[in-house]
């Protein structure tokens, strides 16, 4: 009797088994008109498969998340993960995968540029073959980029070659945003992923600890159905940072390297301005040096705002506030610089060692403090 009751109970707890085998993660930003047709296409492409789709929406302004939740009320295979105050295709995909539990996970765009008819074939490969990751590829036989104009095709080709540099693996289309993997592939490297920018696949390939068994299947990249592309110069910048991070990030943080490089340019600017100012007959050295310092600090500030911190670029009032804080931080840095240089010089009289010590201390200080106060993350 008790035994029966217990077994009934446990049945009630487990309920009918309907776990999805495949989770499709779709990052969205302003894709309202695309989500409904996309879900229909996925459904038509995967008859007999227990799938679910998770839209990871970064608080779109066009009501994408609301629409997805409306669909989810009618169709339990649809879910919405809404993130507020965040942006980024890669991190959206990672969080979508982490919010799921299916053994197989796919990533695809919302705009129907990725051919959903590839999904059942990708799944079949993962089910039957010793393969961890299936990539939808535009650059193998049978694949293509459709009617891209020459410029975009050229840029994409160049970026593709660059990224093959950082991949530990031979792949024709490392920039593909369309793939399916065993969940372990994610779990094995999720803590190492940079999660920045658009290049989630590249990130996965470059961060994986072991050898990933990979297959590429060709498909034709289609035209975006509705809405506009979110690929802009910031995305390109993030891509560059990701590559640099994978190449030299283990030696020195990429942001600091950029900051120091701009600092070196600043030194050049300083000397050029100083020389020019000294040629003015009425200016004394102290005045000329002050002008040069101000110009160099200002140019450093703008270059860093444009490049090092492109993803947190200051504008308007924030720009002014940021510039003032940067001056202040650099001023303190300069005092520290001179102090440490004088100290080193006094103790062993090697002028260049003293100079370098001061400069290194100054730039580390400027970098560390300005990253907190000038370009603090909002
Ligand atoms: N959650 C979220 N957050 N989603 C985003 C964001 C974001 O900040 N930015 C873009 N997305 C979503 C879009 O809504 C779309 O569903 C998908 O990511 C791809 O964005 P697109 O703007 O359509 O990118 P694309 O077509 O230019 O680039 C695609 O093709 C490239 C290859 O040329 C992407 O698939 C890239 O990953 C791919 O490398
Ligand atoms: Mn697109």
PDB file of C-alpha atoms in Angstrom, residues 101-336:
ATOM      1  CA  UNK A 101      19.457  21.631 -20.216  1.00  0.00           C
ATOM      2  CA  UNK A 102      19.056  19.778 -23.513  1.00  0.00           C
ATOM      3  CA  UNK A 103      21.910  17.529 -24.564  1.00  0.00           C
ATOM      4  CA  UNK A 104      22.163  19.417 -27.859  1.00  0.00           C
ATOM      5  CA  UNK A 105      22.222  23.181 -28.254  1.00  0.00           C
ATOM      6  CA  UNK A 106      22.137  25.284 -31.378  1.00  0.00           C
ATOM      7  CA  UNK A 107      22.787  28.962 -31.937  1.00  0.00           C
ATOM      8  CA  UNK A 108      21.179  30.853 -34.789  1.00  0.00           C
ATOM      9  CA  UNK A 109      20.245  34.402 -35.757  1.00  0.00           C
ATOM     10  CA  UNK A 110      16.682  35.655 -35.604  1.00  0.00           C
ATOM     11  CA  UNK A 111      16.639  37.285 -39.015  1.00  0.00           C
ATOM     12  CA  UNK A 112      16.350  34.067 -41.037  1.00  0.00           C
ATOM     13  CA  UNK A 113      19.708  34.505 -42.697  1.00  0.00           C
ATOM     14  CA  UNK A 114      20.596  31.089 -41.317  1.00  0.00           C
ATOM     15  CA  UNK A 115      18.870  28.244 -43.110  1.00  0.00           C
ATOM     16  CA  UNK A 116      16.764  26.383 -40.545  1.00  0.00           C
ATOM     17  CA  UNK A 117      16.533  23.393 -42.888  1.00  0.00           C
ATOM     18  CA  UNK A 118      20.085  22.599 -41.830  1.00  0.00           C
ATOM     19  CA  UNK A 119      18.984  21.994 -38.223  1.00  0.00           C
ATOM     20  CA  UNK A 120      17.712  18.387 -38.673  1.00  0.00           C
ATOM     21  CA  UNK A 121      20.899  17.434 -40.509  1.00  0.00           C
ATOM     22  CA  UNK A 122      23.077  18.989 -37.822  1.00  0.00           C
ATOM     23  CA  UNK A 123      21.154  17.082 -35.182  1.00  0.00           C
ATOM     24  CA  UNK A 124      21.469  13.842 -37.104  1.00  0.00           C
ATOM     25  CA  UNK A 125      25.249  14.219 -37.292  1.00  0.00           C
ATOM     26  CA  UNK A 126      25.521  14.815 -33.533  1.00  0.00           C
ATOM     27  CA  UNK A 127      23.233  11.904 -32.733  1.00  0.00           C
ATOM     28  CA  UNK A 128      24.969   9.374 -34.933  1.00  0.00           C
ATOM     29  CA  UNK A 129      28.560  10.404 -35.353  1.00  0.00           C
ATOM     30  CA  UNK A 130      31.576  10.935 -33.154  1.00  0.00           C
ATOM     31  CA  UNK A 131      31.279  14.654 -33.566  1.00  0.00           C
ATOM     32  CA  UNK A 132      30.928  17.461 -31.000  1.00  0.00           C
ATOM     33  CA  UNK A 133      30.148  20.500 -33.063  1.00  0.00           C
ATOM     34  CA  UNK A 134      28.436  21.024 -36.409  1.00  0.00           C
ATOM     35  CA  UNK A 135      28.918  24.377 -38.080  1.00  0.00           C
ATOM     36  CA  UNK A 136      26.765  25.873 -40.806  1.00  0.00           C
ATOM     37  CA  UNK A 137      29.393  26.953 -43.297  1.00  0.00           C
ATOM     38  CA  UNK A 138      29.262  29.482 -46.105  1.00  0.00           C
ATOM     39  CA  UNK A 139      32.753  28.774 -47.329  1.00  0.00           C
ATOM     40  CA  UNK A 140      32.680  25.124 -48.341  1.00  0.00           C
ATOM     41  CA  UNK A 141      31.266  23.508 -51.464  1.00  0.00           C
ATOM     42  CA  UNK A 142      27.549  24.086 -51.633  1.00  0.00           C
ATOM     43  CA  UNK A 143      27.641  27.054 -49.275  1.00  0.00           C
ATOM     44  CA  UNK A 144      27.622  30.726 -50.128  1.00  0.00           C
ATOM     45  CA  UNK A 145      26.991  34.284 -49.046  1.00  0.00           C
ATOM     46  CA  UNK A 146      24.163  34.878 -51.507  1.00  0.00           C
ATOM     47  CA  UNK A 147      24.059  38.344 -52.961  1.00  0.00           C
ATOM     48  CA  UNK A 148      26.459  40.135 -50.655  1.00  0.00           C
ATOM     49  CA  UNK A 149      28.062  43.106 -52.289  1.00  0.00           C
ATOM     50  CA  UNK A 150      31.816  42.886 -52.910  1.00  0.00           C
ATOM     51  CA  UNK A 151      32.858  45.029 -49.951  1.00  0.00           C
ATOM     52  CA  UNK A 152      31.081  43.045 -47.267  1.00  0.00           C
ATOM     53  CA  UNK A 153      32.276  39.791 -48.830  1.00  0.00           C
ATOM     54  CA  UNK A 154      35.836  41.153 -48.876  1.00  0.00           C
ATOM     55  CA  UNK A 155      35.755  42.247 -45.239  1.00  0.00           C
ATOM     56  CA  UNK A 156      34.244  38.959 -44.154  1.00  0.00           C
ATOM     57  CA  UNK A 157      36.882  37.004 -46.090  1.00  0.00           C
ATOM     58  CA  UNK A 158      39.674  39.010 -44.462  1.00  0.00           C
ATOM     59  CA  UNK A 159      38.226  38.589 -40.972  1.00  0.00           C
ATOM     60  CA  UNK A 160      37.842  34.883 -41.647  1.00  0.00           C
ATOM     61  CA  UNK A 161      41.529  34.512 -42.481  1.00  0.00           C
ATOM     62  CA  UNK A 162      42.522  36.518 -39.413  1.00  0.00           C
ATOM     63  CA  UNK A 163      40.434  34.375 -37.153  1.00  0.00           C
ATOM     64  CA  UNK A 164      41.852  31.133 -38.502  1.00  0.00           C
ATOM     65  CA  UNK A 165      45.059  32.391 -36.898  1.00  0.00           C
ATOM     66  CA  UNK A 166      43.667  32.085 -33.399  1.00  0.00           C
ATOM     67  CA  UNK A 167      41.669  28.908 -33.891  1.00  0.00           C
ATOM     68  CA  UNK A 168      43.432  25.765 -32.890  1.00  0.00           C
ATOM     69  CA  UNK A 169      41.467  23.970 -35.527  1.00  0.00           C
ATOM     70  CA  UNK A 170      41.078  23.902 -39.283  1.00  0.00           C
ATOM     71  CA  UNK A 171      37.746  25.453 -40.185  1.00  0.00           C
ATOM     72  CA  UNK A 172      36.478  27.152 -43.325  1.00  0.00           C
ATOM     73  CA  UNK A 173      33.938  29.442 -41.649  1.00  0.00           C
ATOM     74  CA  UNK A 174      35.064  30.321 -38.110  1.00  0.00           C
ATOM     75  CA  UNK A 175      32.887  33.458 -38.252  1.00  0.00           C
ATOM     76  CA  UNK A 176      29.710  31.496 -38.660  1.00  0.00           C
ATOM     77  CA  UNK A 177      27.006  32.415 -36.185  1.00  0.00           C
ATOM     78  CA  UNK A 178      25.113  29.206 -36.949  1.00  0.00           C
ATOM     79  CA  UNK A 179      26.052  25.949 -35.259  1.00  0.00           C
ATOM     80  CA  UNK A 180      24.931  23.077 -33.066  1.00  0.00           C
ATOM     81  CA  UNK A 181      26.951  21.383 -30.354  1.00  0.00           C
ATOM     82  CA  UNK A 182      26.880  18.849 -27.603  1.00  0.00           C
ATOM     83  CA  UNK A 183      26.227  20.730 -24.418  1.00  0.00           C
ATOM     84  CA  UNK A 184      29.563  19.484 -22.976  1.00  0.00           C
ATOM     85  CA  UNK A 185      31.408  21.598 -25.535  1.00  0.00           C
ATOM     86  CA  UNK A 186      29.973  24.673 -23.832  1.00  0.00           C
ATOM     87  CA  UNK A 187      30.295  23.410 -20.335  1.00  0.00           C
ATOM     88  CA  UNK A 188      33.923  22.470 -20.909  1.00  0.00           C
ATOM     89  CA  UNK A 189      34.986  25.999 -21.807  1.00  0.00           C
ATOM     90  CA  UNK A 190      32.305  28.313 -20.485  1.00  0.00           C
ATOM     91  CA  UNK A 191      34.567  29.787 -17.824  1.00  0.00           C
ATOM     92  CA  UNK A 192      37.255  30.560 -20.356  1.00  0.00           C
ATOM     93  CA  UNK A 193      35.019  32.249 -22.913  1.00  0.00           C
ATOM     94  CA  UNK A 194      35.572  35.946 -23.363  1.00  0.00           C
ATOM     95  CA  UNK A 195      31.875  36.414 -24.149  1.00  0.00           C
ATOM     96  CA  UNK A 196      32.573  39.684 -25.942  1.00  0.00           C
ATOM     97  CA  UNK A 197      31.231  40.795 -29.263  1.00  0.00           C
ATOM     98  CA  UNK A 198      29.699  38.699 -32.024  1.00  0.00           C
ATOM     99  CA  UNK A 199      32.087  35.811 -32.449  1.00  0.00           C
ATOM    100  CA  UNK A 200      30.740  33.159 -30.177  1.00  0.00           C
ATOM    101  CA  UNK A 201      31.900  30.249 -32.342  1.00  0.00           C
ATOM    102  CA  UNK A 202      35.416  31.597 -32.641  1.00  0.00           C
ATOM    103  CA  UNK A 203      35.475  32.138 -28.911  1.00  0.00           C
ATOM    104  CA  UNK A 204      34.403  28.523 -28.329  1.00  0.00           C
ATOM    105  CA  UNK A 205      36.985  27.124 -30.705  1.00  0.00           C
ATOM    106  CA  UNK A 206      39.785  29.224 -29.300  1.00  0.00           C
ATOM    107  CA  UNK A 207      38.889  28.554 -25.666  1.00  0.00           C
ATOM    108  CA  UNK A 208      38.242  24.835 -25.705  1.00  0.00           C
ATOM    109  CA  UNK A 209      40.683  22.828 -23.584  1.00  0.00           C
ATOM    110  CA  UNK A 210      40.630  19.705 -25.748  1.00  0.00           C
ATOM    111  CA  UNK A 211      40.270  18.877 -29.396  1.00  0.00           C
ATOM    112  CA  UNK A 212      36.759  19.547 -30.673  1.00  0.00           C
ATOM    113  CA  UNK A 213      35.537  17.057 -33.259  1.00  0.00           C
ATOM    114  CA  UNK A 214      34.094  19.309 -35.879  1.00  0.00           C
ATOM    115  CA  UNK A 215      31.958  18.991 -38.982  1.00  0.00           C
ATOM    116  CA  UNK A 216      30.957  21.714 -41.383  1.00  0.00           C
ATOM    117  CA  UNK A 217      27.756  21.533 -43.406  1.00  0.00           C
ATOM    118  CA  UNK A 218      27.217  23.957 -46.276  1.00  0.00           C
ATOM    119  CA  UNK A 219      24.349  26.407 -46.462  1.00  0.00           C
ATOM    120  CA  UNK A 220      23.440  29.554 -48.351  1.00  0.00           C
ATOM    121  CA  UNK A 221      23.458  32.704 -46.226  1.00  0.00           C
ATOM    122  CA  UNK A 222      20.141  34.375 -46.956  1.00  0.00           C
ATOM    123  CA  UNK A 223      18.958  37.931 -46.950  1.00  0.00           C
ATOM    124  CA  UNK A 224      17.767  39.392 -43.673  1.00  0.00           C
ATOM    125  CA  UNK A 225      13.953  39.188 -43.602  1.00  0.00           C
ATOM    126  CA  UNK A 226      13.033  42.282 -41.552  1.00  0.00           C
ATOM    127  CA  UNK A 227      14.875  44.901 -39.521  1.00  0.00           C
ATOM    128  CA  UNK A 228      18.509  45.919 -39.784  1.00  0.00           C
ATOM    129  CA  UNK A 229      21.932  44.451 -39.016  1.00  0.00           C
ATOM    130  CA  UNK A 230      23.557  45.291 -35.701  1.00  0.00           C
ATOM    131  CA  UNK A 231      27.067  44.793 -37.001  1.00  0.00           C
ATOM    132  CA  UNK A 232      28.792  48.151 -36.652  1.00  0.00           C
ATOM    133  CA  UNK A 233      32.231  49.570 -35.926  1.00  0.00           C
ATOM    134  CA  UNK A 234      31.856  48.669 -32.268  1.00  0.00           C
ATOM    135  CA  UNK A 235      31.341  45.041 -33.232  1.00  0.00           C
ATOM    136  CA  UNK A 236      34.406  45.229 -35.454  1.00  0.00           C
ATOM    137  CA  UNK A 237      36.366  46.734 -32.554  1.00  0.00           C
ATOM    138  CA  UNK A 238      35.234  43.969 -30.224  1.00  0.00           C
ATOM    139  CA  UNK A 239      36.284  41.424 -32.799  1.00  0.00           C
ATOM    140  CA  UNK A 240      39.770  42.942 -32.913  1.00  0.00           C
ATOM    141  CA  UNK A 241      39.939  42.894 -29.125  1.00  0.00           C
ATOM    142  CA  UNK A 242      38.867  39.256 -29.048  1.00  0.00           C
ATOM    143  CA  UNK A 243      41.569  38.273 -31.551  1.00  0.00           C
ATOM    144  CA  UNK A 244      44.200  40.271 -29.693  1.00  0.00           C
ATOM    145  CA  UNK A 245      43.093  38.779 -26.417  1.00  0.00           C
ATOM    146  CA  UNK A 246      43.430  35.252 -27.754  1.00  0.00           C
ATOM    147  CA  UNK A 247      46.853  36.055 -29.258  1.00  0.00           C
ATOM    148  CA  UNK A 248      48.550  38.035 -26.478  1.00  0.00           C
ATOM    149  CA  UNK A 249      45.988  38.192 -23.670  1.00  0.00           C
ATOM    150  CA  UNK A 250      47.885  35.612 -21.631  1.00  0.00           C
ATOM    151  CA  UNK A 251      50.915  37.930 -21.564  1.00  0.00           C
ATOM    152  CA  UNK A 252      49.342  41.300 -20.962  1.00  0.00           C
ATOM    153  CA  UNK A 253      45.716  42.516 -20.804  1.00  0.00           C
ATOM    154  CA  UNK A 254      44.785  43.866 -24.227  1.00  0.00           C
ATOM    155  CA  UNK A 255      43.236  47.007 -22.839  1.00  0.00           C
ATOM    156  CA  UNK A 256      46.368  47.876 -20.915  1.00  0.00           C
ATOM    157  CA  UNK A 257      48.508  47.239 -23.989  1.00  0.00           C
ATOM    158  CA  UNK A 258      46.358  49.683 -25.946  1.00  0.00           C
ATOM    159  CA  UNK A 259      46.467  52.207 -23.142  1.00  0.00           C
ATOM    160  CA  UNK A 260      50.256  51.981 -22.953  1.00  0.00           C
ATOM    161  CA  UNK A 261      50.559  52.223 -26.734  1.00  0.00           C
ATOM    162  CA  UNK A 262      48.456  55.387 -26.727  1.00  0.00           C
ATOM    163  CA  UNK A 263      50.625  56.634 -23.867  1.00  0.00           C
ATOM    164  CA  UNK A 264      53.659  56.212 -26.121  1.00  0.00           C
ATOM    165  CA  UNK A 265      51.929  58.191 -28.851  1.00  0.00           C
ATOM    166  CA  UNK A 266      51.204  60.795 -26.180  1.00  0.00           C
ATOM    167  CA  UNK A 267      54.910  61.088 -25.479  1.00  0.00           C
ATOM    168  CA  UNK A 268      55.498  61.831 -29.179  1.00  0.00           C
ATOM    169  CA  UNK A 269      52.733  64.422 -29.141  1.00  0.00           C
ATOM    170  CA  UNK A 270      54.234  65.958 -26.030  1.00  0.00           C
ATOM    171  CA  UNK A 271      57.699  66.329 -27.556  1.00  0.00           C
ATOM    172  CA  UNK A 272      56.365  67.733 -30.833  1.00  0.00           C
ATOM    173  CA  UNK A 273      54.246  70.336 -29.054  1.00  0.00           C
ATOM    174  CA  UNK A 274      57.081  71.198 -26.687  1.00  0.00           C
ATOM    175  CA  UNK A 275      59.431  71.790 -29.562  1.00  0.00           C
ATOM    176  CA  UNK A 276      56.909  73.933 -31.402  1.00  0.00           C
ATOM    177  CA  UNK A 277      56.091  75.926 -28.282  1.00  0.00           C
ATOM    178  CA  UNK A 278      59.753  76.546 -27.523  1.00  0.00           C
ATOM    179  CA  UNK A 279      60.223  78.110 -30.924  1.00  0.00           C
ATOM    180  CA  UNK A 280      57.815  80.856 -29.873  1.00  0.00           C
ATOM    181  CA  UNK A 281      60.160  83.568 -28.556  1.00  0.00           C
ATOM    182  CA  UNK A 282      57.958  84.795 -25.715  1.00  0.00           C
ATOM    183  CA  UNK A 283      57.280  81.457 -24.052  1.00  0.00           C
ATOM    184  CA  UNK A 284      59.523  80.229 -21.271  1.00  0.00           C
ATOM    185  CA  UNK A 285      60.303  76.537 -20.828  1.00  0.00           C
ATOM    186  CA  UNK A 286      57.856  76.021 -17.977  1.00  0.00           C
ATOM    187  CA  UNK A 287      54.987  77.498 -19.985  1.00  0.00           C
ATOM    188  CA  UNK A 288      55.893  75.441 -23.056  1.00  0.00           C
ATOM    189  CA  UNK A 289      56.121  72.276 -20.982  1.00  0.00           C
ATOM    190  CA  UNK A 290      52.727  72.993 -19.434  1.00  0.00           C
ATOM    191  CA  UNK A 291      51.110  73.462 -22.827  1.00  0.00           C
ATOM    192  CA  UNK A 292      52.698  70.266 -24.127  1.00  0.00           C
ATOM    193  CA  UNK A 293      51.505  68.336 -21.083  1.00  0.00           C
ATOM    194  CA  UNK A 294      47.956  69.558 -21.486  1.00  0.00           C
ATOM    195  CA  UNK A 295      47.851  68.775 -25.196  1.00  0.00           C
ATOM    196  CA  UNK A 296      49.324  65.307 -24.664  1.00  0.00           C
ATOM    197  CA  UNK A 297      46.882  64.491 -21.867  1.00  0.00           C
ATOM    198  CA  UNK A 298      43.978  65.674 -23.962  1.00  0.00           C
ATOM    199  CA  UNK A 299      45.015  63.655 -26.973  1.00  0.00           C
ATOM    200  CA  UNK A 300      45.559  60.601 -24.766  1.00  0.00           C
ATOM    201  CA  UNK A 301      42.132  61.048 -23.325  1.00  0.00           C
ATOM    202  CA  UNK A 302      40.416  61.233 -26.689  1.00  0.00           C
ATOM    203  CA  UNK A 303      42.387  58.365 -28.202  1.00  0.00           C
ATOM    204  CA  UNK A 304      41.598  56.149 -25.225  1.00  0.00           C
ATOM    205  CA  UNK A 305      37.974  57.151 -25.366  1.00  0.00           C
ATOM    206  CA  UNK A 306      37.892  56.278 -29.055  1.00  0.00           C
ATOM    207  CA  UNK A 307      39.887  53.048 -29.001  1.00  0.00           C
ATOM    208  CA  UNK A 308      40.721  51.574 -25.605  1.00  0.00           C
ATOM    209  CA  UNK A 309      37.241  52.172 -24.244  1.00  0.00           C
ATOM    210  CA  UNK A 310      35.226  52.165 -27.423  1.00  0.00           C
ATOM    211  CA  UNK A 311      32.688  49.917 -25.741  1.00  0.00           C
ATOM    212  CA  UNK A 312      32.170  52.451 -22.940  1.00  0.00           C
ATOM    213  CA  UNK A 313      32.664  55.599 -24.960  1.00  0.00           C
ATOM    214  CA  UNK A 314      31.887  58.809 -23.075  1.00  0.00           C
ATOM    215  CA  UNK A 315      29.776  61.425 -24.761  1.00  0.00           C
ATOM    216  CA  UNK A 316      28.269  64.824 -23.878  1.00  0.00           C
ATOM    217  CA  UNK A 317      28.542  65.820 -20.234  1.00  0.00           C
ATOM    218  CA  UNK A 318      30.086  62.496 -19.337  1.00  0.00           C
ATOM    219  CA  UNK A 319      32.870  63.297 -21.775  1.00  0.00           C
ATOM    220  CA  UNK A 320      33.679  66.561 -20.017  1.00  0.00           C
ATOM    221  CA  UNK A 321      33.494  64.992 -16.578  1.00  0.00           C
ATOM    222  CA  UNK A 322      35.651  62.113 -17.784  1.00  0.00           C
ATOM    223  CA  UNK A 323      38.251  64.456 -19.233  1.00  0.00           C
ATOM    224  CA  UNK A 324      38.572  66.404 -15.997  1.00  0.00           C
ATOM    225  CA  UNK A 325      38.920  63.220 -13.963  1.00  0.00           C
ATOM    226  CA  UNK A 326      41.528  62.005 -16.445  1.00  0.00           C
ATOM    227  CA  UNK A 327      43.583  65.217 -16.026  1.00  0.00           C
ATOM    228  CA  UNK A 328      43.427  64.832 -12.283  1.00  0.00           C
ATOM    229  CA  UNK A 329      44.449  61.183 -12.347  1.00  0.00           C
ATOM    230  CA  UNK A 330      47.323  61.879 -14.736  1.00  0.00           C
ATOM    231  CA  UNK A 331      48.506  64.732 -12.545  1.00  0.00           C
ATOM    232  CA  UNK A 332      48.733  62.425  -9.547  1.00  0.00           C
ATOM    233  CA  UNK A 333      50.352  59.814 -11.789  1.00  0.00           C
ATOM    234  CA  UNK A 334      52.969  62.356 -12.835  1.00  0.00           C
ATOM    235  CA  UNK A 335      53.825  63.170  -9.219  1.00  0.00           C
ATOM    236  CA  UNK A 336      54.199  59.452  -8.497  1.00  0.00           C
TER     237      UNK A 336
END
